[in-house]
Amino acid sequence: QVHLVDSGGDSVQSGGSLRLSCVVSGDSYDKYCMGWFRQAPDKEREGVASIDSDGTTSYPDSLQGRFLISEDNLKNTLYLDMNSLKPEDTAMYYCAAAPREFCPVMGWGAFQAVDLVARGQGTQVTVSS
């Protein structure tokens, strides 16, 4: 079964950048729809980005252009580059795997709507104004 370990969260000032990493083991992430979601205290899970096995990526309109999801097949690692960070980006961020069939249909939305196959332990991102 796929196992995910995410890292890279930190405290940054508004306008700063961060790169989150997710090491994937136990199975090939090409078998899944991979992505990131975030969750702030007392808020619902919010999909942030997705990447399909063919490299197709998807983002909410509000994050398009600021967030970038990518993968390194040699390192079995998924990344989330976050730029121009805002205080409202503050949340716990999770790497996750969803059933593969959801990527072309829902993209990033899968990571806030469907039962996930696996997720990382979470990494905290705090953006101060």
mmCIF file of C-alpha atoms in Angstrom:
data_model
loop_
_atom_site.group_PDB
_atom_site.id
_atom_site.type_symbol
_atom_site.label_atom_id
_atom_site.label_comp_id
_atom_site.label_asym_id
_atom_site.label_seq_id
_atom_site.Cartn_x
_atom_site.Cartn_y
_atom_site.Cartn_z
ATOM 1 C CA GLN A 1 0.000 0.000 0.000
ATOM 2 C CA VAL A 2 1.226 3.472 -0.811
ATOM 3 C CA HIS A 3 2.855 5.353 2.057
ATOM 4 C CA LEU A 4 3.368 9.113 2.095
ATOM 5 C CA VAL A 5 5.666 11.270 4.196
ATOM 6 C CA ASP A 6 5.351 15.003 3.703
ATOM 7 C CA SER A 7 7.631 17.775 4.905
ATOM 8 C CA GLY A 8 8.803 21.309 4.235
ATOM 9 C CA GLY A 9 6.277 23.372 6.141
ATOM 10 C CA ASP A 10 7.524 26.463 7.939
ATOM 11 C CA SER A 11 6.613 29.918 9.180
ATOM 12 C CA VAL A 12 7.110 32.620 6.562
ATOM 13 C CA GLN A 13 6.100 36.204 6.005
ATOM 14 C CA SER A 14 3.480 37.272 3.539
ATOM 15 C CA GLY A 15 4.886 37.219 0.017
ATOM 16 C CA GLY A 16 7.338 34.446 0.797
ATOM 17 C CA SER A 17 7.730 31.040 -0.811
ATOM 18 C CA LEU A 18 7.922 27.449 0.349
ATOM 19 C CA ARG A 19 8.464 24.052 -1.218
ATOM 20 C CA LEU A 20 6.672 21.095 0.291
ATOM 21 C CA SER A 21 7.916 17.581 -0.405
ATOM 22 C CA CYS A 22 6.218 14.204 -0.236
ATOM 23 C CA VAL A 23 8.205 10.981 -0.412
ATOM 24 C CA VAL A 24 6.150 8.141 -1.832
ATOM 25 C CA SER A 25 6.867 4.494 -1.011
ATOM 26 C CA GLY A 26 5.160 1.141 -1.012
ATOM 27 C CA ASP A 27 3.657 1.511 -4.462
ATOM 28 C CA SER A 28 4.071 3.511 -7.642
ATOM 29 C CA TYR A 29 2.315 6.848 -7.490
ATOM 30 C CA ASP A 30 1.472 6.432 -11.175
ATOM 31 C CA LYS A 31 -1.311 4.149 -10.011
ATOM 32 C CA TYR A 32 -3.051 7.034 -8.240
ATOM 33 C CA CYS A 33 -4.279 10.526 -8.637
ATOM 34 C CA MET A 34 -1.750 12.419 -6.514
ATOM 35 C CA GLY A 35 -2.215 15.794 -4.935
ATOM 36 C CA TRP A 36 -2.261 18.083 -1.954
ATOM 37 C CA PHE A 37 -4.953 19.379 0.287
ATOM 38 C CA ARG A 38 -4.919 21.708 3.267
ATOM 39 C CA GLN A 39 -6.967 22.104 6.359
ATOM 40 C CA ALA A 40 -7.089 25.033 8.721
ATOM 41 C CA PRO A 41 -8.531 24.737 12.243
ATOM 42 C CA ASP A 42 -12.333 24.480 12.215
ATOM 43 C CA LYS A 43 -12.423 24.477 8.420
ATOM 44 C CA GLU A 44 -13.181 21.823 5.829
ATOM 45 C CA ARG A 45 -10.526 20.010 3.852
ATOM 46 C CA GLU A 46 -9.603 22.124 0.822
ATOM 47 C CA GLY A 47 -8.071 20.679 -2.355
ATOM 48 C CA VAL A 48 -4.959 22.543 -3.480
ATOM 49 C CA ALA A 49 -3.524 20.722 -6.479
ATOM 50 C CA SER A 50 -3.540 17.437 -8.346
ATOM 51 C CA ILE A 51 -1.323 15.666 -10.839
ATOM 52 C CA ASP A 52 -2.334 12.735 -12.996
ATOM 53 C CA SER A 53 -0.100 9.898 -14.184
ATOM 54 C CA ASP A 54 0.247 11.634 -17.560
ATOM 55 C CA GLY A 55 1.470 14.817 -15.882
ATOM 56 C CA THR A 56 -1.770 16.761 -16.195
ATOM 57 C CA THR A 57 -2.074 19.219 -13.315
ATOM 58 C CA SER A 58 -5.072 20.977 -11.829
ATOM 59 C CA TYR A 59 -5.546 23.873 -9.376
ATOM 60 C CA PRO A 60 -8.394 25.938 -7.989
ATOM 61 C CA ASP A 61 -8.680 29.282 -9.787
ATOM 62 C CA SER A 62 -7.719 31.068 -6.581
ATOM 63 C CA LEU A 63 -4.347 29.298 -6.465
ATOM 64 C CA GLN A 64 -3.558 29.080 -10.178
ATOM 65 C CA GLY A 65 -0.282 30.844 -10.865
ATOM 66 C CA ARG A 66 0.873 30.810 -7.235
ATOM 67 C CA PHE A 67 1.047 27.077 -6.537
ATOM 68 C CA LEU A 68 2.818 24.486 -8.670
ATOM 69 C CA ILE A 69 2.659 20.714 -8.252
ATOM 70 C CA SER A 70 5.394 18.531 -9.717
ATOM 71 C CA GLU A 71 6.993 15.128 -9.308
ATOM 72 C CA ASP A 72 10.446 13.603 -9.535
ATOM 73 C CA ASN A 73 10.129 10.018 -10.685
ATOM 74 C CA LEU A 74 13.722 9.148 -9.822
ATOM 75 C CA LYS A 75 13.259 10.287 -6.235
ATOM 76 C CA ASN A 76 9.640 9.072 -5.904
ATOM 77 C CA THR A 77 8.860 12.505 -4.592
ATOM 78 C CA LEU A 78 5.957 14.864 -5.089
ATOM 79 C CA TYR A 79 6.420 18.609 -4.636
ATOM 80 C CA LEU A 80 4.252 21.629 -4.037
ATOM 81 C CA ASP A 81 5.901 24.976 -4.734
ATOM 82 C CA MET A 82 4.014 27.836 -3.139
ATOM 83 C CA ASN A 83 4.763 31.450 -4.036
ATOM 84 C CA SER A 84 3.415 34.850 -3.025
ATOM 85 C CA LEU A 85 2.078 33.295 0.141
ATOM 86 C CA LYS A 86 -0.736 35.022 1.989
ATOM 87 C CA PRO A 87 -1.924 34.732 5.587
ATOM 88 C CA GLU A 88 -5.014 32.894 4.348
ATOM 89 C CA ASP A 89 -2.729 30.132 3.067
ATOM 90 C CA THR A 90 -1.994 29.225 6.679
ATOM 91 C CA ALA A 91 -3.013 25.606 7.274
ATOM 92 C CA MET A 92 -1.790 22.068 7.722
ATOM 93 C CA TYR A 93 -0.869 20.738 4.294
ATOM 94 C CA TYR A 94 -1.170 17.076 3.369
ATOM 95 C CA CYS A 95 0.124 15.065 0.466
ATOM 96 C CA ALA A 96 -2.461 12.512 -0.608
ATOM 97 C CA ALA A 97 -3.339 9.749 -3.032
ATOM 98 C CA ALA A 98 -6.821 9.374 -4.477
ATOM 99 C CA PRO A 99 -8.257 6.698 -6.753
ATOM 100 C CA ARG A 100 -6.762 7.265 -10.174
ATOM 101 C CA GLU A 101 -10.086 7.603 -11.979
ATOM 102 C CA PHE A 102 -10.864 10.837 -10.160
ATOM 103 C CA CYS A 103 -8.008 12.858 -11.653
ATOM 104 C CA PRO A 104 -9.458 13.479 -15.137
ATOM 105 C CA VAL A 105 -12.943 13.990 -13.723
ATOM 106 C CA MET A 106 -12.361 16.103 -10.633
ATOM 107 C CA GLY A 107 -8.705 17.124 -10.578
ATOM 108 C CA TRP A 108 -7.906 19.101 -7.428
ATOM 109 C CA GLY A 109 -11.516 18.767 -6.309
ATOM 110 C CA ALA A 110 -10.965 15.091 -5.589
ATOM 111 C CA PHE A 111 -8.779 16.016 -2.657
ATOM 112 C CA GLN A 112 -11.593 17.697 -0.817
ATOM 113 C CA ALA A 113 -14.444 15.455 -1.846
ATOM 114 C CA VAL A 114 -13.554 11.769 -2.133
ATOM 115 C CA ASP A 115 -12.304 9.084 0.210
ATOM 116 C CA LEU A 116 -8.533 9.178 -0.066
ATOM 117 C CA VAL A 117 -6.387 6.077 -0.431
ATOM 118 C CA ALA A 118 -3.623 7.527 1.728
ATOM 119 C CA ARG A 119 -2.317 10.775 3.067
ATOM 120 C CA GLY A 120 0.820 12.060 4.721
ATOM 121 C CA GLN A 121 1.043 13.078 8.342
ATOM 122 C CA GLY A 122 0.792 16.759 7.451
ATOM 123 C CA THR A 123 3.177 19.675 7.497
ATOM 124 C CA GLN A 124 2.300 23.073 8.972
ATOM 125 C CA VAL A 125 2.494 26.228 6.886
ATOM 126 C CA THR A 126 2.086 29.525 8.725
ATOM 127 C CA VAL A 127 2.104 32.831 6.876
ATOM 128 C CA SER A 128 2.313 36.036 8.891
ATOM 129 C CA SER A 129 1.346 39.471 7.642
#
